[in-house]
Amino acid sequence: MSQAGACLWKVRQATPDTARETLLVLPHAGGSAQNYATWADWFPDDLRILAAQYPGRASRAREPAQADLHRIVDELLDALDGHDGPLHIFGHSMGAYVGFELCWRRQLAGRPPAVLFASGAVPPHRLQPYPAPGVEISDEHLLELMDLCKGIPDNILNSPELMGLALETLRADLELVNNYSYGEPGRRLRIPIVAFGGDRDALVSGAEIDRWRELSAAECATHLMSGEHFYYHGLMESFTATLTPYLASVHEEQKK
């Protein structure tokens, strides 16, 4: 596995190299591309898998964290400029908002992705800031979010140093999400949105997951899976079995 530029990390280069389809994974708040390193083990061998690497973490740890989601989208657009073939976008939590705006910008440019997989997130036109506007983000707010999310690795929870770094990254990402606004009402994608969520997610209800369909003029779908915010942890076999057919069906539709 290797870096692919500053903001794209190669989870797996497609085999064979002539394969055309790509899955771009957009990490959650506080996450990095490396959180999705094992995904290569679960998807078809001929699918190229890339993950976004946001500023301020992993190989980009020395860069300041980004406070403007649209700057992250700008960077990804530049990195994907020469990309050919169907592009499928998966965004979890904060990554779902990066994904929506990336799809919107590519749609405006006449190069829409094939599908947006929006996971574990209230749709952007329904998003409310946390904490309330004007309230400083405290460690208590962040710890509460971590507790609601579940799925935080024990090595972070049990290490004051790692916990401090995790809180710093999560605070920056929460500020980014709070700065983000859906903007002009009525923006709709022309591609399918396939929304995923955990049926026991304390952060995002199943009803909110289903409302992602309001942001697309195409046929959409909702899948609630057994689990909490990071429902796919320990559930990769059934998760990828649910997601992968959309890659094939979208590809077949494009060939007609």
Short mmCIF file of C-alpha atoms in Angstrom, two decimals:
data_model
loop_
_atom_site.label_atom_id
_atom_site.label_comp_id
_atom_site.label_asym_id
_atom_site.label_seq_id
_atom_site.Cartn_x
_atom_site.Cartn_y
_atom_site.Cartn_z
CA MET A 1 0.00 0.00 0.00
CA SER A 2 1.34 3.43 -0.85
CA GLN A 3 0.52 7.08 -0.94
CA ALA A 4 -1.02 8.49 -4.09
CA GLY A 5 -0.26 12.18 -3.89
CA ALA A 6 -1.06 14.29 -0.87
CA CYS A 7 -4.79 13.71 -0.53
CA LEU A 8 -5.36 10.28 -2.09
CA TRP A 9 -4.03 7.06 -0.60
CA LYS A 10 -4.00 3.83 -2.57
CA VAL A 11 -5.76 1.23 -0.47
CA ARG A 12 -5.31 -1.10 -3.42
CA GLN A 13 -4.30 -0.55 -7.01
CA ALA A 14 -6.69 -2.43 -9.29
CA THR A 15 -5.62 -5.81 -10.64
CA PRO A 16 -5.37 -6.05 -13.55
CA ASP A 17 -4.26 -2.48 -14.26
CA THR A 18 -6.75 -2.27 -17.12
CA ALA A 19 -9.69 -2.32 -14.68
CA ARG A 20 -11.64 0.90 -15.03
CA GLU A 21 -13.77 1.18 -11.89
CA THR A 22 -12.70 3.04 -8.76
CA LEU A 23 -14.15 3.27 -5.26
CA LEU A 24 -13.17 6.45 -3.41
CA VAL A 25 -13.60 6.24 0.37
CA LEU A 26 -14.04 9.47 2.35
CA PRO A 27 -13.26 8.99 6.06
CA HIS A 28 -15.28 10.02 9.09
CA ALA A 29 -14.50 12.89 11.47
CA GLY A 30 -11.31 12.12 13.35
CA GLY A 31 -10.44 9.38 10.88
CA SER A 32 -7.70 8.86 8.32
CA ALA A 33 -7.30 6.91 5.11
CA GLN A 34 -5.52 4.14 7.02
CA ASN A 35 -8.72 3.38 8.95
CA TYR A 36 -9.95 1.78 5.71
CA ALA A 37 -6.79 -0.17 4.86
CA THR A 38 -8.44 -3.58 5.28
CA TRP A 39 -11.25 -2.80 2.85
CA ALA A 40 -9.11 -4.16 0.03
CA ASP A 41 -9.67 -7.63 1.48
CA TRP A 42 -13.42 -7.45 1.01
CA PHE A 43 -14.03 -6.03 -2.47
CA PRO A 44 -13.53 -7.57 -5.93
CA ASP A 45 -9.90 -7.74 -7.05
CA ASP A 46 -10.55 -5.68 -10.18
CA LEU A 47 -11.81 -2.65 -8.21
CA ARG A 48 -9.34 0.15 -7.60
CA ILE A 49 -9.78 1.51 -4.05
CA LEU A 50 -8.60 4.96 -2.98
CA ALA A 51 -9.12 6.72 0.34
CA ALA A 52 -8.93 10.45 1.00
CA GLN A 53 -6.24 11.65 3.38
CA TYR A 54 -7.38 14.86 5.04
CA PRO A 55 -4.85 17.46 6.26
CA GLY A 56 -3.66 17.18 9.85
CA ARG A 57 -3.38 13.40 10.18
CA ALA A 58 -1.19 10.42 9.28
CA SER A 59 1.15 11.33 6.40
CA ARG A 60 -0.20 14.90 6.49
CA ALA A 61 0.10 15.35 10.26
CA ARG A 62 2.32 18.42 9.93
CA GLU A 63 -0.27 20.27 7.87
CA PRO A 64 -2.88 22.38 9.67
CA ALA A 65 -6.33 20.84 9.84
CA GLN A 66 -8.79 22.25 7.32
CA ALA A 67 -11.72 24.30 8.61
CA ASP A 68 -13.48 24.60 5.22
CA LEU A 69 -15.00 21.45 3.76
CA HIS A 70 -15.02 22.98 0.28
CA ARG A 71 -11.21 23.29 0.37
CA ILE A 72 -11.02 19.52 0.87
CA VAL A 73 -13.38 19.08 -2.09
CA ASP A 74 -11.21 21.41 -4.21
CA GLU A 75 -8.16 19.30 -3.43
CA LEU A 76 -9.92 16.05 -4.28
CA LEU A 77 -11.26 17.48 -7.54
CA ASP A 78 -7.72 18.39 -8.60
CA ALA A 79 -6.38 14.97 -7.64
CA LEU A 80 -9.14 13.21 -9.59
CA ASP A 81 -8.91 15.47 -12.64
CA GLY A 82 -7.24 12.86 -14.82
CA HIS A 83 -9.34 9.98 -13.57
CA ASP A 84 -11.02 7.86 -16.22
CA GLY A 85 -13.76 5.28 -15.82
CA PRO A 86 -16.67 4.94 -13.40
CA LEU A 87 -16.08 6.54 -10.01
CA HIS A 88 -18.06 5.34 -7.00
CA ILE A 89 -17.92 7.47 -3.85
CA PHE A 90 -18.40 6.20 -0.29
CA GLY A 91 -18.44 8.72 2.56
CA HIS A 92 -18.97 7.84 6.21
CA SER A 93 -20.25 10.44 8.70
CA MET A 94 -18.33 13.66 7.88
CA GLY A 95 -17.15 11.94 4.70
CA ALA A 96 -20.75 11.80 3.46
CA TYR A 97 -20.81 15.61 3.31
CA VAL A 98 -17.48 15.71 1.50
CA GLY A 99 -18.94 13.10 -0.85
CA PHE A 100 -22.13 15.02 -1.56
CA GLU A 101 -20.24 18.21 -2.42
CA LEU A 102 -17.70 16.31 -4.51
CA CYS A 103 -20.53 14.68 -6.48
CA TRP A 104 -22.23 18.06 -6.90
CA ARG A 105 -19.09 19.74 -8.20
CA ARG A 106 -18.33 16.93 -10.65
CA GLN A 107 -21.96 16.97 -11.78
CA LEU A 108 -21.67 20.72 -12.53
CA ALA A 109 -18.54 19.96 -14.54
CA GLY A 110 -20.38 17.31 -16.57
CA ARG A 111 -18.46 14.42 -15.00
CA PRO A 112 -20.74 13.04 -12.27
CA PRO A 113 -19.69 9.95 -10.34
CA ALA A 114 -21.71 6.80 -10.87
CA VAL A 115 -23.15 6.62 -7.35
CA LEU A 116 -22.85 8.17 -3.89
CA PHE A 117 -22.83 5.83 -0.92
CA ALA A 118 -23.77 8.03 2.06
CA SER A 119 -23.15 6.35 5.39
CA GLY A 120 -23.85 7.18 9.03
CA ALA A 121 -24.82 10.80 8.48
CA VAL A 122 -27.83 13.09 8.70
CA PRO A 123 -28.35 14.41 5.14
CA PRO A 124 -26.79 17.86 4.65
CA HIS A 125 -30.07 19.71 4.23
CA ARG A 126 -31.06 18.39 7.69
CA LEU A 127 -27.74 18.96 9.45
CA GLN A 128 -27.71 20.89 12.74
CA PRO A 129 -24.48 22.11 14.40
CA TYR A 130 -23.26 20.49 17.61
CA PRO A 131 -22.81 22.06 20.05
CA ALA A 132 -25.17 24.97 19.42
CA PRO A 133 -23.81 27.96 17.47
CA GLY A 134 -21.62 30.19 19.66
CA VAL A 135 -20.81 27.40 22.12
CA GLU A 136 -17.13 26.46 22.29
CA ILE A 137 -16.39 22.81 21.57
CA SER A 138 -15.20 21.33 24.86
CA ASP A 139 -13.51 18.02 25.61
CA GLU A 140 -16.78 16.99 27.24
CA HIS A 141 -18.64 17.51 23.95
CA LEU A 142 -16.07 15.40 22.12
CA LEU A 143 -16.05 12.64 24.71
CA GLU A 144 -19.83 12.51 24.53
CA LEU A 145 -19.65 12.08 20.76
CA MET A 146 -17.04 9.36 21.12
CA ASP A 147 -19.25 7.56 23.61
CA LEU A 148 -22.25 7.77 21.29
CA CYS A 149 -20.23 6.56 18.31
CA LYS A 150 -18.83 3.49 20.05
CA GLY A 151 -16.19 1.67 18.02
CA ILE A 152 -13.28 3.79 19.35
CA PRO A 153 -10.22 1.47 19.55
CA ASP A 154 -9.11 0.47 23.05
CA ASN A 155 -5.52 1.56 22.37
CA ILE A 156 -6.80 5.15 22.00
CA LEU A 157 -9.16 5.01 24.96
CA ASN A 158 -6.41 3.64 27.20
CA SER A 159 -3.66 6.06 26.18
CA PRO A 160 -3.79 9.68 27.39
CA GLU A 161 -1.36 10.72 24.64
CA LEU A 162 -3.33 9.05 21.83
CA MET A 163 -6.59 10.29 23.31
CA GLY A 164 -5.26 13.85 23.31
CA LEU A 165 -4.35 13.58 19.62
CA ALA A 166 -7.71 12.02 18.81
CA LEU A 167 -9.57 14.82 20.59
CA GLU A 168 -7.53 17.44 18.73
CA THR A 169 -8.33 15.90 15.35
CA LEU A 170 -11.99 15.35 16.19
CA ARG A 171 -12.35 18.95 17.42
CA ALA A 172 -10.98 20.28 14.13
CA ASP A 173 -13.29 18.05 12.10
CA LEU A 174 -16.33 18.98 14.18
CA GLU A 175 -15.54 22.64 13.57
CA LEU A 176 -15.34 21.88 9.85
CA VAL A 177 -18.76 20.18 9.91
CA ASN A 178 -20.26 23.04 11.93
CA ASN A 179 -18.89 25.53 9.38
CA TYR A 180 -20.47 23.59 6.52
CA SER A 181 -23.87 24.54 5.14
CA TYR A 182 -25.98 22.82 2.51
CA GLY A 183 -26.57 26.24 0.97
CA GLU A 184 -29.21 26.99 -1.63
CA PRO A 185 -32.26 24.75 -1.13
CA GLY A 186 -33.23 22.47 -3.94
CA ARG A 187 -29.81 21.18 -4.97
CA ARG A 188 -30.25 17.63 -6.23
CA LEU A 189 -27.86 15.08 -7.64
CA ARG A 190 -28.77 13.23 -10.81
CA ILE A 191 -27.06 10.04 -9.66
CA PRO A 192 -28.32 7.36 -7.25
CA ILE A 193 -27.69 7.83 -3.53
CA VAL A 194 -27.45 4.58 -1.60
CA ALA A 195 -27.65 5.39 2.10
CA PHE A 196 -26.32 3.13 4.87
CA GLY A 197 -26.65 3.28 8.63
CA GLY A 198 -26.65 1.24 11.79
CA ASP A 199 -30.02 0.33 13.28
CA ARG A 200 -28.67 1.16 16.78
CA ASP A 201 -26.75 4.30 15.85
CA ALA A 202 -27.25 6.76 18.72
CA LEU A 203 -26.16 9.68 16.50
CA VAL A 204 -28.21 9.17 13.34
CA SER A 205 -31.67 7.63 13.19
CA GLY A 206 -32.85 5.35 10.43
CA ALA A 207 -35.45 7.96 9.46
CA GLU A 208 -32.68 10.50 8.81
CA ILE A 209 -30.67 7.97 6.80
CA ASP A 210 -33.69 7.43 4.57
CA ARG A 211 -34.00 11.17 3.87
CA TRP A 212 -30.84 11.14 1.77
CA ARG A 213 -33.17 10.13 -1.09
CA GLU A 214 -34.53 13.71 -1.00
CA LEU A 215 -31.19 14.91 -2.43
CA SER A 216 -31.31 12.94 -5.68
CA ALA A 217 -33.51 12.89 -8.76
CA ALA A 218 -32.41 9.30 -9.47
CA GLU A 219 -33.60 6.06 -7.92
CA CYS A 220 -32.19 5.71 -4.39
CA ALA A 221 -32.01 3.03 -1.71
CA THR A 222 -31.60 2.79 2.07
CA HIS A 223 -29.95 -0.02 4.01
CA LEU A 224 -30.04 -0.18 7.80
CA MET A 225 -27.60 -2.75 9.07
CA SER A 226 -27.25 -4.35 12.48
CA GLY A 227 -24.96 -2.15 14.54
CA GLU A 228 -24.11 1.28 15.87
CA HIS A 229 -22.41 4.28 14.23
CA PHE A 230 -19.51 2.21 12.91
CA TYR A 231 -21.86 -0.62 11.98
CA TYR A 232 -19.47 -2.04 9.36
CA HIS A 233 -16.87 -2.93 12.00
CA GLY A 234 -17.08 -6.69 12.31
CA LEU A 235 -19.77 -6.80 9.65
CA MET A 236 -17.71 -6.37 6.51
CA GLU A 237 -18.90 -9.56 4.83
CA SER A 238 -22.58 -8.63 4.90
CA PHE A 239 -21.86 -4.92 4.37
CA THR A 240 -19.81 -5.44 1.22
CA ALA A 241 -22.27 -8.09 0.01
CA THR A 242 -24.95 -5.39 0.20
CA LEU A 243 -22.85 -2.64 -1.40
CA THR A 244 -21.01 -4.51 -4.16
CA PRO A 245 -24.07 -5.28 -6.36
CA TYR A 246 -24.60 -1.53 -6.80
CA LEU A 247 -21.13 -1.26 -8.33
CA ALA A 248 -21.97 -3.96 -10.87
CA SER A 249 -25.50 -2.73 -11.61
CA VAL A 250 -24.40 0.87 -12.12
CA HIS A 251 -21.60 -0.29 -14.39
CA GLU A 252 -23.99 -2.39 -16.46
CA GLU A 253 -26.39 0.54 -16.81
CA GLN A 254 -23.59 2.74 -18.12
CA LYS A 255 -22.71 0.17 -20.81
CA LYS A 256 -26.25 0.11 -22.23
#
